[in-house]
Every structure is written in structure tokens, then in C-alpha cells.
JSON list of C-alpha atoms in Angstrom, two decimals:
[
{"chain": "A", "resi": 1, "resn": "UNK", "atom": "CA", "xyz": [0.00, 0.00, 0.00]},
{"chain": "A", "resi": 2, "resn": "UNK", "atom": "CA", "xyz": [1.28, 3.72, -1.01]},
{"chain": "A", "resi": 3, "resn": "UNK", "atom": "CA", "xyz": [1.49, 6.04, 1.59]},
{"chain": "A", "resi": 4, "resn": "UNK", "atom": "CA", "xyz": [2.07, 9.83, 0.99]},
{"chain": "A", "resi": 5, "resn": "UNK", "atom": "CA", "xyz": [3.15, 12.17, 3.75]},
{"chain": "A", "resi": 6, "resn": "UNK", "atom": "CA", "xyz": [3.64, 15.63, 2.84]},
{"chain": "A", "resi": 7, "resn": "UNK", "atom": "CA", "xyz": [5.52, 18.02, 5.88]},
{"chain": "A", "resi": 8, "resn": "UNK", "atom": "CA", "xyz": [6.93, 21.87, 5.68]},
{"chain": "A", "resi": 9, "resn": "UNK", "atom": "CA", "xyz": [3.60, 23.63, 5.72]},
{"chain": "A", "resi": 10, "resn": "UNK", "atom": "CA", "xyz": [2.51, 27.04, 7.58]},
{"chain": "A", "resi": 11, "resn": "UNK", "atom": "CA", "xyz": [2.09, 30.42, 8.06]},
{"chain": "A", "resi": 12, "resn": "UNK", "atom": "CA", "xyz": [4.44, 33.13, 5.82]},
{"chain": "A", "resi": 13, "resn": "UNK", "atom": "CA", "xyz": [4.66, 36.32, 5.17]},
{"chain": "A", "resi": 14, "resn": "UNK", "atom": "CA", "xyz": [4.03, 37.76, 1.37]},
{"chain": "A", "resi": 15, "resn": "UNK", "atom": "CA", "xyz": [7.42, 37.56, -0.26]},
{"chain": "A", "resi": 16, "resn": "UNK", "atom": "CA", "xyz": [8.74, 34.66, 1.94]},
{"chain": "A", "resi": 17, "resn": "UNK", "atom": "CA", "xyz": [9.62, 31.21, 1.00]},
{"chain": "A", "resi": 18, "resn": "UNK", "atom": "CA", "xyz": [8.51, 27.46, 2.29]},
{"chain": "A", "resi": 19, "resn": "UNK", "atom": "CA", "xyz": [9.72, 23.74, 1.53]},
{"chain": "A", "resi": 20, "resn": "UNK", "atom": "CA", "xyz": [7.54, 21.58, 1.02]},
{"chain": "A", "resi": 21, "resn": "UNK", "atom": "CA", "xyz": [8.45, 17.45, 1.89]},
{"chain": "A", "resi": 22, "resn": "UNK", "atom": "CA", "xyz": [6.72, 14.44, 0.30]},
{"chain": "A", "resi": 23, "resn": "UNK", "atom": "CA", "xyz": [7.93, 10.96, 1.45]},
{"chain": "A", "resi": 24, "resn": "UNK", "atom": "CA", "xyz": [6.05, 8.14, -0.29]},
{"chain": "A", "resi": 25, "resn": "UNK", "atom": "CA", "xyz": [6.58, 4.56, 1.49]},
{"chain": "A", "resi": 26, "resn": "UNK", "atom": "CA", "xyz": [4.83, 1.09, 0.32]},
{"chain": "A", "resi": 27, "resn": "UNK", "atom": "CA", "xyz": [6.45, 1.06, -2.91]},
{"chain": "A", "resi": 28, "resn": "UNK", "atom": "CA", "xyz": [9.25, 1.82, -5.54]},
{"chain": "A", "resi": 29, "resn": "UNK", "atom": "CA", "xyz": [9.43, 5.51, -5.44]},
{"chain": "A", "resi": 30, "resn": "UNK", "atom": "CA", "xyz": [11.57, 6.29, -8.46]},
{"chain": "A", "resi": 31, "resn": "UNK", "atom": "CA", "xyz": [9.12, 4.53, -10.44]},
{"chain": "A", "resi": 32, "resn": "UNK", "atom": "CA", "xyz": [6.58, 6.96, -10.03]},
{"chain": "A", "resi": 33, "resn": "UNK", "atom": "CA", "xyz": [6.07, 10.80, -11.47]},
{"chain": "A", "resi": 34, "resn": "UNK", "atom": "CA", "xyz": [4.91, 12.93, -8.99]},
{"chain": "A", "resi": 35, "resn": "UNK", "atom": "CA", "xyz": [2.76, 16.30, -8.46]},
{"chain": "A", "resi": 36, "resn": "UNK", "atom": "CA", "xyz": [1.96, 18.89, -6.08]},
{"chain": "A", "resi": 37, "resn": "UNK", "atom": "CA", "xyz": [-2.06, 20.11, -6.30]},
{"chain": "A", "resi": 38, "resn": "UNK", "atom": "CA", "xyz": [-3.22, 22.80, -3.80]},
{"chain": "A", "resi": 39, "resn": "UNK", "atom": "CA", "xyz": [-6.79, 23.28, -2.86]},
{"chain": "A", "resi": 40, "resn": "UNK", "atom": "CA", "xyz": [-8.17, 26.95, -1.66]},
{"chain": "A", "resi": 41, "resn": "UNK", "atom": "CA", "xyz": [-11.47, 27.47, 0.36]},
{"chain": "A", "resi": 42, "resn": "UNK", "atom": "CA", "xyz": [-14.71, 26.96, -1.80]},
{"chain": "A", "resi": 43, "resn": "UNK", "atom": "CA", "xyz": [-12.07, 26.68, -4.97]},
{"chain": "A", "resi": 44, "resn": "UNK", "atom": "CA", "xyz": [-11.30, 23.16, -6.87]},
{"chain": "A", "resi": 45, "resn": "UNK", "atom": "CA", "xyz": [-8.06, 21.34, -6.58]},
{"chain": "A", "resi": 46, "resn": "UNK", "atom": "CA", "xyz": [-5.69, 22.75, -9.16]},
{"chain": "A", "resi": 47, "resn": "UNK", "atom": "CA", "xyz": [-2.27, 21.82, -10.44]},
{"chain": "A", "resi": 48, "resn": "UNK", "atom": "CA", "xyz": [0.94, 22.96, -8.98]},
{"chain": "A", "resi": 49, "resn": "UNK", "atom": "CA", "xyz": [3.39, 21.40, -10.84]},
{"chain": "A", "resi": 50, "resn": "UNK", "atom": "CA", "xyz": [5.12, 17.99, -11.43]},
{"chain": "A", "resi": 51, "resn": "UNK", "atom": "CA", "xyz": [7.91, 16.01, -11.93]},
{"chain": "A", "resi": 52, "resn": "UNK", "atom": "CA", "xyz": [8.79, 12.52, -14.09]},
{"chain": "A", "resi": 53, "resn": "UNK", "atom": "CA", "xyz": [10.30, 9.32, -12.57]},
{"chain": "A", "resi": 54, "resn": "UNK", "atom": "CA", "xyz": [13.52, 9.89, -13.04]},
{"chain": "A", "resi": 55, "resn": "UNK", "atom": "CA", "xyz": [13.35, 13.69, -11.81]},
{"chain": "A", "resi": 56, "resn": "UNK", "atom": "CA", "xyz": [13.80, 15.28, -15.09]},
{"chain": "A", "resi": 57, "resn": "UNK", "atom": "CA", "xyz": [10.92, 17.76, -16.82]},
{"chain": "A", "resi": 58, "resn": "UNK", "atom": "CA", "xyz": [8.97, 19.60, -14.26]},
{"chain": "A", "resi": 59, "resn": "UNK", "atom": "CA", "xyz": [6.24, 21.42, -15.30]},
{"chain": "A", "resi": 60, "resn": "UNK", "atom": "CA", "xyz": [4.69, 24.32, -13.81]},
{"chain": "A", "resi": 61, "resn": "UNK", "atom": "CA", "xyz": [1.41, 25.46, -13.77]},
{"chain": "A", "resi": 62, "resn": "UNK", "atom": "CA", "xyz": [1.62, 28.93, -15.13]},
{"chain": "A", "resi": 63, "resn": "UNK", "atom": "CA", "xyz": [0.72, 30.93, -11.86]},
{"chain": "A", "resi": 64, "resn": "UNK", "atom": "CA", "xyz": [3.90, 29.43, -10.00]},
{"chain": "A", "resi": 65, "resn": "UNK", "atom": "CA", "xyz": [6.33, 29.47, -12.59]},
{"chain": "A", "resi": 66, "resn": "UNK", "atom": "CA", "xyz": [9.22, 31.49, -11.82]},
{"chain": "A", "resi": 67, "resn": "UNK", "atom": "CA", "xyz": [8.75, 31.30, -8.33]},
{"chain": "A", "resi": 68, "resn": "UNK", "atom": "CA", "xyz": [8.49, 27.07, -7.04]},
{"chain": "A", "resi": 69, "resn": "UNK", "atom": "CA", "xyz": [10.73, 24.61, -7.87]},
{"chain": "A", "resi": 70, "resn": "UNK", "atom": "CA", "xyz": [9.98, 21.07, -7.91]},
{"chain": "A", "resi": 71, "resn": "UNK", "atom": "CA", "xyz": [11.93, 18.24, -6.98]},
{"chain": "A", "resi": 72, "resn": "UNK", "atom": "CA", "xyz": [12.67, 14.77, -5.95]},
{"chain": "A", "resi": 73, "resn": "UNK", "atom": "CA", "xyz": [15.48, 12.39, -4.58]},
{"chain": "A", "resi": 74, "resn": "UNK", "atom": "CA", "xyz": [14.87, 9.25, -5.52]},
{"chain": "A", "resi": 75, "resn": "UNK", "atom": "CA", "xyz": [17.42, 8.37, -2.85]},
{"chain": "A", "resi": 76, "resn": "UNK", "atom": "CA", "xyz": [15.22, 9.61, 0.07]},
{"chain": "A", "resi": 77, "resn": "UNK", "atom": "CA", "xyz": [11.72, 8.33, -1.18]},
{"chain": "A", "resi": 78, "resn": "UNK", "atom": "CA", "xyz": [11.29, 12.09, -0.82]},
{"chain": "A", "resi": 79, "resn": "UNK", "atom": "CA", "xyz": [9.64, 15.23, -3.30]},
{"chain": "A", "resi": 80, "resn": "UNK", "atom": "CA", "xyz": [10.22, 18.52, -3.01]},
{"chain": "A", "resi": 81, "resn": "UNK", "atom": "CA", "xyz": [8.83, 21.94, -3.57]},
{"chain": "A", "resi": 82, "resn": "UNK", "atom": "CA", "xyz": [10.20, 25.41, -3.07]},
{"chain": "A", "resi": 83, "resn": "UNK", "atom": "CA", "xyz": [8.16, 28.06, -2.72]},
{"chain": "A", "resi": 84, "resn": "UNK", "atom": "CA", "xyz": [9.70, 31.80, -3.01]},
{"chain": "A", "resi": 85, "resn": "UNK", "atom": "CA", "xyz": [7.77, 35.03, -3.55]},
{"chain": "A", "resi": 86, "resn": "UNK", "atom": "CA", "xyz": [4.88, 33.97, -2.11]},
{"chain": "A", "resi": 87, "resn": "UNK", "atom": "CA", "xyz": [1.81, 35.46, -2.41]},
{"chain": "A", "resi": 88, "resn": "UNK", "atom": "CA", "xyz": [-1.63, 35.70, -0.39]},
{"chain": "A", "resi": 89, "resn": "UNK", "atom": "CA", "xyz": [-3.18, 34.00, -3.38]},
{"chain": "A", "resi": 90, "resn": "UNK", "atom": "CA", "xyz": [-0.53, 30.60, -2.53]},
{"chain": "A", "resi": 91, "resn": "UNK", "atom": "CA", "xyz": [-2.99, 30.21, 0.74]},
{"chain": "A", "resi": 92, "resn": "UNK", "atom": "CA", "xyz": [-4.38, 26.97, 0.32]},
{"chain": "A", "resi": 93, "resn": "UNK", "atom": "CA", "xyz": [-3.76, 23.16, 1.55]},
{"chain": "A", "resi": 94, "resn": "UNK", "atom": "CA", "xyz": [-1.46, 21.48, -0.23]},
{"chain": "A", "resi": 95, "resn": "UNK", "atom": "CA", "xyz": [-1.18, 18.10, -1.36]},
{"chain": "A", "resi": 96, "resn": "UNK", "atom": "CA", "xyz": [1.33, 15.63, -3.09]},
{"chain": "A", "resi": 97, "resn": "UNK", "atom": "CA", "xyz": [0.13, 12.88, -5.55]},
{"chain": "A", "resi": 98, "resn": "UNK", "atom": "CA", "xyz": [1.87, 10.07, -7.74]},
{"chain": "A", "resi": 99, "resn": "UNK", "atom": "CA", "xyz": [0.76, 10.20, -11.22]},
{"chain": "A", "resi": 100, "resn": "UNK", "atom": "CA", "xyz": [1.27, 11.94, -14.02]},
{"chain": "A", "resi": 101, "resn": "UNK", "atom": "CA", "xyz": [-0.13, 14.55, -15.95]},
{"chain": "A", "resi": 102, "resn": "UNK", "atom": "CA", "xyz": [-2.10, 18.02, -14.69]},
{"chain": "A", "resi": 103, "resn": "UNK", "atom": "CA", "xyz": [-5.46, 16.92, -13.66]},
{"chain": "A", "resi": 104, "resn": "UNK", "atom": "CA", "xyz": [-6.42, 15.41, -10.35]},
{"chain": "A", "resi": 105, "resn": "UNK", "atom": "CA", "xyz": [-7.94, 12.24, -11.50]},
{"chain": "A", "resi": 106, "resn": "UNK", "atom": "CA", "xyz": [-4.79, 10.98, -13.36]},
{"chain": "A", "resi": 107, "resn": "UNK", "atom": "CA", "xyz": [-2.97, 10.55, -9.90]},
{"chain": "A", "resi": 108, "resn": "UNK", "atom": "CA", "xyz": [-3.67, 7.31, -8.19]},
{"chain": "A", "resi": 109, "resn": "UNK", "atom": "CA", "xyz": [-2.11, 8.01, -4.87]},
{"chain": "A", "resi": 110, "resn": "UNK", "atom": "CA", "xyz": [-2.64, 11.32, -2.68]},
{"chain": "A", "resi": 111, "resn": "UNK", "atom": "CA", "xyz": [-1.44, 12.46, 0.80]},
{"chain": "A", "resi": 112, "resn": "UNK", "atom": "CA", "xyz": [-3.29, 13.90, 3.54]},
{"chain": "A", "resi": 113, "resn": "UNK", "atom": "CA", "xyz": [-1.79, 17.78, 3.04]},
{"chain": "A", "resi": 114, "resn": "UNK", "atom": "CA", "xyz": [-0.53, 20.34, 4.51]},
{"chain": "A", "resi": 115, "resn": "UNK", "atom": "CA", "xyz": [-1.95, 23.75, 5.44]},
{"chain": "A", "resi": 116, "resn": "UNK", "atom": "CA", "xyz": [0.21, 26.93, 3.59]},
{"chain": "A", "resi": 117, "resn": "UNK", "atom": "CA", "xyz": [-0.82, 30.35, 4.61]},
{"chain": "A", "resi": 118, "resn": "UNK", "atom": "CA", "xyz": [0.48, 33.27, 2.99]},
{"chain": "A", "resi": 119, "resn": "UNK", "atom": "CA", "xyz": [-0.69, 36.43, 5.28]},
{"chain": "A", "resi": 120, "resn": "UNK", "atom": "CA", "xyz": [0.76, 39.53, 6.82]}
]
């Protein structure tokens, strides 16, 4: 069974930065792409960005490019994303998925999330 346990979440002010953690356990890690969604009150989950397998070709969704990297050691079971420059509009929970692709329903596995608030 996949678990997903994402860490590195809370409250920052605007133009601060946050790491964001994702260990997966249960199975192979580096056979798995990998995505960060983020969910705002009374909003839909949308794409953050996400990664291949192997750790090569992220891809951002256009209103965090520039400012959140994406990442993952294969070594450490473990995914990654920076966020600089953030923004009140970054406030939402955030959540790590394996999968592929930039809608929800093409991940199979999700963690529980983590709270991000962006706020003076």
C-alpha cells in the first residue's frame, strides 16, 4: 500500500519562502512521477506542478512558474517543492500525488496535506 506524507507547511509572510516534503513509502518511489495540487477554500483542486520518474521535466502550472521549484530524490523516497515570492493568493492546503499529468484524476495516490498560509 502507497502512503504519501507531505511536511513543511505554515504560516508566511508575502514575499517569503517554504519547503515543502513528500515521502512516499509502500512502494518503488523512483518509479513513479509525482505532483503537487493545492486546494483553496470553496475553490477546486488545481495543479501545482510535477515532476517525471527519473526527476527530469517539471512542469509548472503557469501561476507558479518562476517562483516554485519542484523536486525529488529518488534516494530519500522524498519530493520537493520550493516556494519563493509567495503570495496571499498561494494560501491553500497542499497536497502531493503520484501520477502523471495536470489533472487530479490521473494521480492514483494522494497524501493527507498540509496547510500553507500566505498572510501579513
Amino acid at each position: 500500500q502507497v502512503q504519501l506524507v507531505e511536511s513543511g507547511g505554515g504560516l508566511v509572510q508575502p514575499g517569503g519562502s517554504l519547503i515543502l516534503s513528500c515521502v512516499l513509502s509502500g512502494r518503488t518511489f523512483g518509479r513513479y512521477g509525482m505532483g503537487w495540487f493545492r486546494q483553496a477554500p470553496g475553490k477546486e483542486r488545481e495543479f501545482v506542478a510535477n515532476i517525471s520518474w527519473s526527476g527530469a521535466r517539471p512542469y509548472y502550472a503557469d501561476s507558479v512558474k518562476g517562483r516554485f521549484i519542484i523536486s525529488k530524490d529518488n534516494a530519500k523516497n522524498t519530493m520537493y517543492l520550493e516556494m519563493n515570492s509567495l503570495k496571499a493568493e498561494d494560501t491553500a492546503v497542499y497536497y502531493c500525488a503520484a501520477g502523471a499529468g495536470v489533472l487530479y484524476w490521473e494521480y492514483e495516490f494522494w497524501g493527507q496535506g498540509t496547510q500553507v498560509t500566505v498572510s501579513s
